[in-house]
Coordinates of C-alpha atoms and ligand atoms in Angstrom, one line a residue:
M1 CA 20.4 26.9 -12.5
A2 CA 23.2 27.5 -10.1
Y3 CA 24.9 24.1 -10.6
Q4 CA 25.3 21.7 -13.5
N5 CA 22.9 18.7 -13.3
P6 CA 25.2 15.7 -13.8
N7 CA 22.4 13.7 -15.4
I8 CA 21.8 16.2 -18.2
S9 CA 24.4 17.3 -20.6
E10 CA 22.6 20.2 -22.3
A11 CA 23.2 23.7 -20.8
L12 CA 19.6 24.7 -21.3
P13 CA 17.1 22.5 -19.5
V14 CA 15.0 20.5 -22.0
I15 CA 11.7 19.0 -20.9
R16 CA 11.4 15.3 -21.9
Q17 CA 8.6 12.8 -21.5
L18 CA 9.7 9.9 -19.2
D19 CA 9.2 6.5 -20.6
E20 CA 6.6 4.1 -19.2
A21 CA 9.0 2.0 -17.1
A22 CA 10.4 5.1 -15.4
I23 CA 6.9 6.5 -14.8
N24 CA 5.8 3.1 -13.2
R25 CA 8.9 3.0 -11.0
I26 CA 8.1 6.5 -9.7
A27 CA 4.4 5.5 -9.1
A28 CA 5.6 2.3 -7.4
G29 CA 7.3 4.5 -4.8
E30 CA 3.9 5.6 -3.6
V31 CA 1.8 2.4 -4.1
V32 CA 4.4 -0.2 -2.9
E33 CA 6.3 0.8 0.2
R34 CA 7.1 -2.7 1.4
P35 CA 6.2 -6.3 0.8
A36 CA 3.0 -5.9 2.9
S37 CA 1.8 -3.2 0.5
A38 CA 2.3 -5.5 -2.4
V39 CA 0.3 -8.2 -0.6
K40 CA -2.4 -5.7 0.2
E41 CA -2.8 -4.7 -3.5
L42 CA -2.8 -8.3 -4.7
V43 CA -5.3 -9.5 -2.1
E44 CA -7.6 -6.6 -2.7
N45 CA -7.5 -7.5 -6.4
A46 CA -8.5 -11.0 -5.5
I47 CA -11.4 -9.8 -3.4
D48 CA -12.5 -7.4 -6.1
A49 CA -12.5 -10.4 -8.5
G50 CA -15.1 -12.1 -6.3
A51 CA -12.8 -14.7 -4.7
R52 CA -14.2 -16.9 -2.0
Q53 CA -10.8 -18.2 -1.1
V54 CA -7.5 -16.3 -1.1
T55 CA -4.2 -18.0 -0.3
I56 CA -1.2 -15.9 0.3
E57 CA 2.3 -17.4 0.4
Y58 CA 5.5 -15.5 1.1
A59 CA 9.2 -16.2 1.6
D60 CA 11.8 -14.2 3.5
G61 CA 9.3 -11.6 4.7
G62 CA 8.0 -11.3 1.2
K63 CA 11.3 -10.0 -0.2
T64 CA 12.0 -12.9 -2.4
L65 CA 8.5 -14.3 -3.0
I66 CA 4.9 -13.3 -2.7
R67 CA 2.2 -15.5 -4.3
V68 CA -1.5 -14.8 -4.1
T69 CA -3.9 -17.4 -5.4
D70 CA -7.6 -16.8 -5.8
D71 CA -10.7 -18.4 -7.2
G72 CA -12.1 -15.2 -8.5
C73 CA -13.4 -14.3 -12.0
G74 CA -10.0 -14.4 -13.7
I75 CA -8.6 -12.2 -16.4
A76 CA -9.2 -13.0 -20.1
S77 CA -6.0 -13.7 -22.0
S78 CA -6.8 -10.9 -24.3
D79 CA -6.9 -8.5 -21.3
L80 CA -3.6 -9.7 -19.6
M81 CA -1.4 -7.1 -21.4
L82 CA -3.8 -4.3 -20.6
A83 CA -3.9 -5.3 -16.9
L84 CA -0.2 -4.5 -16.8
S85 CA -0.5 -1.1 -18.3
R86 CA -0.9 2.0 -16.2
H87 CA -4.4 3.4 -15.4
A88 CA -6.1 0.4 -17.0
T89 CA -8.9 -0.9 -14.8
S90 CA -12.1 -2.9 -15.0
K91 CA -13.5 -1.2 -11.9
I92 CA -14.5 2.2 -12.9
D93 CA -15.2 4.0 -16.2
G94 CA -13.6 7.2 -15.0
S95 CA -16.9 9.2 -14.9
D96 CA -17.5 9.2 -11.1
L97 CA -14.5 9.1 -8.8
L98 CA -16.8 9.7 -5.7
N99 CA -18.8 6.6 -6.2
I100 CA -16.3 3.8 -5.6
H101 CA -17.5 0.3 -4.7
T102 CA -14.3 -1.7 -5.1
F103 CA -10.9 -1.7 -3.3
G104 CA -9.1 -0.8 -6.5
F105 CA -9.9 1.8 -9.1
R106 CA -6.6 3.5 -10.0
G107 CA -5.2 0.8 -12.2
E108 CA -1.7 1.2 -10.7
A109 CA -0.9 -1.8 -8.7
L110 CA 0.1 -4.4 -11.4
P111 CA 2.2 -2.0 -13.5
S112 CA 3.9 -0.7 -10.4
L113 CA 4.7 -4.2 -9.1
G114 CA 5.9 -5.2 -12.5
A115 CA 8.2 -2.1 -12.6
V116 CA 10.0 -2.9 -9.3
G117 CA 9.9 -6.7 -9.2
R118 CA 9.5 -9.8 -11.3
L119 CA 5.8 -10.3 -11.7
T120 CA 3.9 -13.2 -13.3
I121 CA 0.2 -13.3 -13.7
S122 CA -1.5 -16.6 -14.6
S123 CA -5.2 -16.5 -15.0
R124 CA -8.2 -18.4 -16.3
V125 CA -11.7 -17.2 -16.9
A126 CA -14.3 -20.0 -16.7
G127 CA -14.9 -21.5 -20.1
Q128 CA -11.7 -20.1 -21.6
D129 CA -8.1 -21.2 -21.9
G130 CA -5.7 -20.1 -19.2
A131 CA -2.8 -17.7 -20.0
E132 CA 0.0 -16.0 -18.3
V133 CA 2.3 -13.0 -18.7
S134 CA 5.5 -11.9 -17.0
I135 CA 7.0 -8.5 -16.5
N136 CA 10.4 -8.0 -15.0
G137 CA 11.5 -4.5 -14.0
G138 CA 9.1 -3.0 -16.4
Q139 CA 9.9 -5.3 -19.4
A140 CA 6.9 -7.4 -20.3
G141 CA 7.2 -10.7 -22.1
P142 CA 4.6 -12.3 -24.4
V143 CA 1.2 -13.7 -23.3
R144 CA 1.6 -17.5 -23.2
P145 CA -0.8 -20.4 -22.6
A146 CA -0.9 -21.6 -19.0
A147 CA -2.5 -24.6 -17.2
L148 CA -4.6 -23.7 -14.2
N149 CA -8.1 -24.6 -13.0
G150 CA -9.5 -21.2 -12.8
G151 CA -9.0 -17.9 -11.0
T152 CA -5.7 -16.1 -10.8
V153 CA -2.3 -16.7 -9.4
V154 CA 0.0 -13.7 -9.1
T155 CA 3.6 -14.4 -8.3
L156 CA 5.9 -11.5 -7.3
R157 CA 9.6 -12.4 -6.9
N158 CA 12.5 -10.1 -5.9
L159 CA 10.5 -7.1 -5.0
F160 CA 12.5 -3.9 -5.5
F161 CA 15.3 -5.6 -7.4
A162 CA 14.9 -2.8 -9.9
T163 CA 14.9 -0.1 -7.3
P164 CA 17.9 -1.0 -4.9
A165 CA 17.5 2.2 -2.9
R166 CA 14.1 1.0 -1.7
L167 CA 15.5 -2.5 -0.9
K168 CA 17.8 -0.9 1.7
F169 CA 14.9 0.5 3.6
L170 CA 13.2 -2.9 4.2
R171 CA 13.3 -4.2 7.7
T172 CA 14.1 -7.7 8.9
D173 CA 12.2 -10.6 7.4
R174 CA 10.5 -11.0 10.7
A175 CA 9.2 -7.4 10.7
E176 CA 8.1 -7.6 7.1
A177 CA 6.3 -10.9 7.7
Q178 CA 4.6 -9.3 10.7
A179 CA 3.4 -6.4 8.5
I180 CA 2.0 -8.9 6.0
A181 CA 0.1 -10.8 8.7
D182 CA -1.3 -7.5 9.9
I183 CA -2.6 -6.5 6.5
I184 CA -4.2 -10.0 6.0
K185 CA -5.9 -9.8 9.3
R186 CA -7.3 -6.4 8.5
L187 CA -8.6 -7.6 5.2
A188 CA -10.0 -10.7 6.8
M189 CA -12.0 -8.6 9.2
A190 CA -13.3 -6.5 6.3
E191 CA -14.3 -9.6 4.3
P192 CA -15.8 -12.3 6.7
F193 CA -17.3 -14.3 3.9
V194 CA -13.9 -14.9 2.3
R195 CA -11.6 -17.7 3.4
F196 CA -8.0 -16.6 4.0
I197 CA -4.9 -18.7 4.3
L198 CA -1.5 -17.2 4.9
R199 CA 1.6 -19.4 4.6
D200 CA 5.3 -18.7 5.1
V201 CA 7.1 -20.8 2.5
S202 CA 10.6 -19.6 3.3
G203 CA 13.4 -22.2 2.7
D204 CA 12.8 -25.8 1.6
G205 CA 10.0 -27.9 2.8
P206 CA 6.3 -27.5 2.9
G207 CA 6.2 -24.2 4.7
R208 CA 4.2 -23.1 7.7
E209 CA 0.6 -21.8 8.1
V210 CA 0.8 -18.4 9.8
F211 CA -2.9 -17.6 9.8
R212 CA -6.2 -19.0 8.6
A213 CA -9.7 -17.7 8.7
D214 CA -12.5 -19.9 7.4
A215 CA -15.5 -18.3 5.6
E216 CA -18.2 -17.1 8.0
Q217 CA -21.9 -17.8 7.4
G218 CA -25.1 -16.0 8.1
D219 CA -25.9 -12.3 7.9
M220 CA -23.2 -9.7 7.9
F221 CA -23.4 -8.9 11.6
A222 CA -23.1 -12.6 12.7
A223 CA -20.4 -13.1 10.1
L224 CA -18.4 -10.1 11.5
Q225 CA -18.8 -11.4 15.0
G226 CA -17.5 -14.8 14.1
R227 CA -14.6 -13.4 12.1
L228 CA -13.5 -11.0 14.8
A229 CA -13.4 -13.8 17.3
Q230 CA -11.3 -15.8 14.8
V231 CA -8.9 -13.0 14.1
L232 CA -8.6 -11.1 17.3
G233 CA -9.1 -14.1 19.6
R234 CA -11.3 -15.3 22.3
E235 CA -10.0 -12.9 24.9
F236 CA -11.0 -9.9 22.8
A237 CA -14.4 -11.4 22.0
E238 CA -15.0 -11.9 25.7
N239 CA -14.1 -8.3 26.6
A240 CA -15.6 -6.4 23.6
L241 CA -18.9 -4.6 23.6
A242 CA -21.1 -4.3 20.5
V243 CA -21.4 -0.8 19.1
D244 CA -24.2 0.3 16.8
A245 CA -24.8 4.0 16.3
E246 CA -25.9 6.3 13.6
R247 CA -25.6 10.0 12.9
D248 CA -26.2 12.2 9.9
G249 CA -25.9 9.4 7.3
L250 CA -22.9 7.7 8.9
H251 CA -23.3 4.3 10.5
L252 CA -20.9 3.0 13.1
T253 CA -20.8 -0.7 14.0
G254 CA -18.3 -3.1 15.4
F255 CA -16.9 -4.0 18.8
A256 CA -14.9 -2.1 21.3
A257 CA -13.1 -3.6 24.3
L258 CA -13.8 -2.8 27.9
P259 CA -11.2 -0.4 29.4
T260 CA -9.9 -3.3 31.4
Y261 CA -8.8 -4.9 28.2
S262 CA -6.6 -1.9 27.1
R263 CA -3.2 -2.4 25.5
G264 CA 0.2 -0.9 26.0
S265 CA 0.3 0.4 22.5
A266 CA -2.2 1.1 19.7
V267 CA -1.8 -2.4 18.2
M268 CA -5.4 -3.5 18.5
Q269 CA -7.1 -0.7 16.7
Y270 CA -8.8 -1.7 13.5
L271 CA -10.8 0.9 11.6
F272 CA -12.7 0.5 8.4
V273 CA -14.5 3.0 6.2
N274 CA -17.0 1.5 3.8
G275 CA -15.3 -1.9 4.2
R276 CA -11.8 -0.6 3.5
P277 CA -9.2 -0.9 6.2
V278 CA -7.8 2.6 7.0
R279 CA -5.2 4.1 9.3
D280 CA -6.7 7.4 9.8
K281 CA -5.5 10.0 12.3
L282 CA -8.9 11.5 12.7
L283 CA -10.6 8.2 13.5
V284 CA -7.8 7.0 15.8
G285 CA -8.0 10.3 17.6
A286 CA -11.7 9.9 18.0
L287 CA -11.2 6.4 19.4
R288 CA -8.7 7.8 22.0
G289 CA -11.1 10.5 22.8
A290 CA -13.9 8.1 23.5
Y291 CA -11.8 6.4 26.2
F292 CA -10.2 9.6 27.4
D293 CA -11.8 9.5 30.9
L294 CA -11.4 5.7 31.3
L295 CA -7.8 5.0 30.4
S296 CA -4.5 6.4 31.6
R297 CA -2.3 8.1 29.0
D298 CA -0.1 5.0 28.4
R299 CA -3.0 2.7 27.8
H300 CA -4.6 2.2 24.4
P301 CA -8.2 1.0 23.7
A302 CA -8.7 -2.1 21.5
A303 CA -11.5 -2.0 19.0
A304 CA -12.6 -3.0 15.5
L305 CA -14.9 -0.3 14.2
F306 CA -16.7 0.0 10.9
I307 CA -18.1 3.3 9.5
D308 CA -20.4 2.9 6.6
C309 CA -21.9 5.7 4.6
D310 CA -22.9 6.8 1.2
P311 CA -19.6 6.7 -0.8
T312 CA -20.1 10.3 -1.8
L313 CA -19.7 11.4 1.8
V314 CA -16.1 10.2 2.0
D315 CA -13.2 10.6 -0.4
V316 CA -10.9 7.6 -0.6
N317 CA -8.8 9.0 -3.4
V318 CA -6.5 10.9 -1.0
H319 CA -3.4 8.7 -1.2
P320 CA -2.4 6.0 -3.7
A321 CA -2.4 3.4 -1.0
K322 CA -5.9 4.4 -0.1
S323 CA -5.3 3.9 3.7
E324 CA -6.4 7.5 4.4
V325 CA -9.8 8.9 3.8
R326 CA -11.3 12.3 3.9
F327 CA -14.8 12.8 5.2
R328 CA -16.9 15.5 3.8
D329 CA -17.7 16.4 7.4
P330 CA -15.0 15.1 9.7
G331 CA -16.8 16.4 12.8
I332 CA -19.7 14.0 12.2
A333 CA -17.4 11.0 12.0
R334 CA -15.5 12.0 15.1
G335 CA -18.6 12.8 17.1
L336 CA -20.2 9.5 16.0
I337 CA -17.2 7.4 17.3
V338 CA -16.9 9.3 20.5
S339 CA -20.6 9.3 21.4
G340 CA -21.2 5.7 20.1
L341 CA -18.4 4.3 22.1
R342 CA -19.2 6.3 25.2
H343 CA -22.8 5.1 25.2
A344 CA -21.7 1.5 24.8
L345 CA -19.1 1.8 27.6
A346 CA -21.5 3.7 29.9
D347 CA -24.2 1.0 29.4
A348 CA -21.7 -1.7 30.4
G349 CA -20.5 0.4 33.3
H350 CA -23.9 0.6 34.7
R351 CA -24.1 -3.1 35.1
A352 CA -22.3 -5.0 37.8
S353 CA -18.9 -6.2 36.7
T354 CA -19.9 -9.8 36.8
T355 CA -22.7 -9.3 34.3
V356 CA -20.8 -7.0 32.0
A357 CA -19.6 -10.1 30.2
N358 CA -23.2 -10.7 29.1
A359 CA -23.0 -7.7 26.8
T360 CA -19.7 -8.7 25.1
L361 CA -19.1 -10.2 21.8
G362 CA -18.2 -13.5 23.3
A363 CA -21.6 -13.8 25.1
M364 CA -23.7 -12.2 22.3
R365 CA -26.9 -14.0 21.7
P366 CA -28.9 -13.8 18.5
E367 CA -31.8 -12.0 20.1
Q368 CA -29.3 -9.3 21.2
L369 CA -28.0 -8.8 17.7
T370 CA -29.3 -5.7 16.1
A371 CA -31.6 -6.9 13.3
R372 CA -30.5 -4.6 10.6
V373 CA -28.8 -4.8 7.3
Y374 CA -25.1 -4.3 7.7
Q375 CA -24.6 -1.7 5.1
M376 CA -21.4 -2.0 3.3
D377 CA -21.3 0.7 0.7
R378 CA -18.3 -0.9 -0.9
P379 CA -19.8 -4.3 -1.3
S380 CA -17.3 -6.7 -2.9
V381 CA -18.6 -9.0 -5.5
V382 CA -18.8 -11.7 -2.8
A383 CA -20.7 -9.5 -0.5
R384 CA -23.1 -8.4 -3.2
G385 CA -23.7 -12.0 -4.1
T386 CA -24.5 -12.9 -0.5
A387 CA -28.1 -12.7 0.5
Y388 CA -28.3 -9.7 2.9
Q389 CA -32.0 -10.3 3.5
A390 CA -31.1 -13.3 5.6
Q391 CA -31.1 -11.2 8.7
A392 CA -32.8 -13.7 10.9
P393 CA -30.3 -15.8 12.8
E394 CA -29.8 -19.2 11.2
P395 CA -31.6 -22.1 13.0
G396 CA -29.1 -23.5 15.4
F397 CA -27.1 -20.3 15.6
A398 CA -27.8 -20.0 19.3
E399 CA -25.8 -23.2 20.0
T400 CA -22.9 -22.1 18.0
A401 CA -22.8 -18.4 18.8
G402 CA -21.2 -18.8 22.2
M403 CA -17.5 -18.5 21.4
Ligands
ADP1 N1 -6.7 -11.4 -9.0 C1 -7.4 -10.8 -10.1 N2 -8.5 -11.4 -10.6 C2 -9.1 -10.9 -11.6 N3 -8.8 -9.7 -12.2 C3 -7.7 -9.1 -11.7 C4 -6.9 -9.6 -10.7 N4 -5.9 -8.7 -10.4 C5 -6.0 -7.7 -11.3 N5 -7.1 -7.9 -12.1 C6 -7.5 -7.1 -13.2 O1 -6.4 -6.2 -13.6 C7 -6.8 -4.8 -13.5 C8 -5.7 -4.0 -13.0 O2 -5.3 -4.3 -11.6 P1 -4.7 -3.1 -10.7 O3 -3.4 -2.7 -11.4 O4 -4.5 -3.6 -9.4 O5 -5.7 -1.9 -10.8 P2 -7.1 -1.7 -10.1 O6 -7.3 -2.8 -9.0 O7 -7.0 -0.4 -9.5 O8 -8.1 -1.8 -11.2 C9 -8.0 -4.8 -12.5 O9 -8.9 -3.7 -12.8 C10 -8.7 -6.2 -12.9 O10 -9.5 -6.1 -14.0
MG2 MG1 -5.8 -3.3 -7.7

């Protein structure tokens, strides 16, 4: 070594095993970049637990407080300690990393959050007593009895208090709150049967509801339509075309806006792979490619697209935050998006502009819905419990479908 490492006194480097808290702080650097990533991990846990309702509260952009309350299956008091330890998960047994059906599987989020913030988990499994445990900067306290009705409440205070360097990189409360809302909207689109409530509880007083999406009914396609209209708004719904295409085992569904509804930046591009929100360069590039001839360079298409396939055709274990994926054959995914969207757009273009609206999400009628099972290969417990065979539109749907 050319210089003396000020952290180590010995002249000869000695290899030492880092302790658990240090390991978790290092891991947290990858899993938890900002408050929104903590929110993402906690809400994904709630969905994996089969929650029908998830309430997310935050204060000061999530820097001082994040609280996620769910009505899912809960954690047994005897498992609470284990849930805080690294690589402990109830979602896989480790034998098949290509066959993932849940958001989580790495067993990293809770120990990471507990290493860099003050985390309390209160939980109750039906028929058992409630319990809670706290972990502050990697120091776990004892498991204690707790009073709650059921499900789980995870409270995260003072995120990054234990890693001040990371604190300095956080943006304004407003920007962090915006990022939280964006994550919640993405997850709300991915899980239309789950009710989401997002509240800003900064300061004193009752707080302010930032976003709400009530649980959708019906089959997956109808539910997705309803949820997209709730999350992206009426204007998107009225300007978006249904997309449904298949190629070599990959299935593309969703809605893509007419070129006239383009945006000045790529803010309205929502991509999902097997039900997981992703920010994937390949897919975003394909979306751009599909509109290449229709939009000028400074305009960006708006779309919510879902690619579903056998989980073995795509690797989600590329990055700890799991927002990137790797397709076994990227060319197929790209080609599917480009051709699927171009078809939908060309069809719309062939009709007179006054009738184009009839093909959009806002004007969709049950008989125009593709009668097929929306295949989500990462079915959450909720989705699994939902009767998929109910593909026929509900009686009375025609009256309520026009949004
Ligand atoms: N909201 C929740 N409801 C029920 N169980 C939960 C919840 N959050 C976490 N758990 C349990 O704690 C375990 C560890 O969570 P986490 O660290 O996020 O890892 P992962 O989600 O990858 O399994 C989960 O596998 C699950 O069993
Ligand atoms: Mg998790």
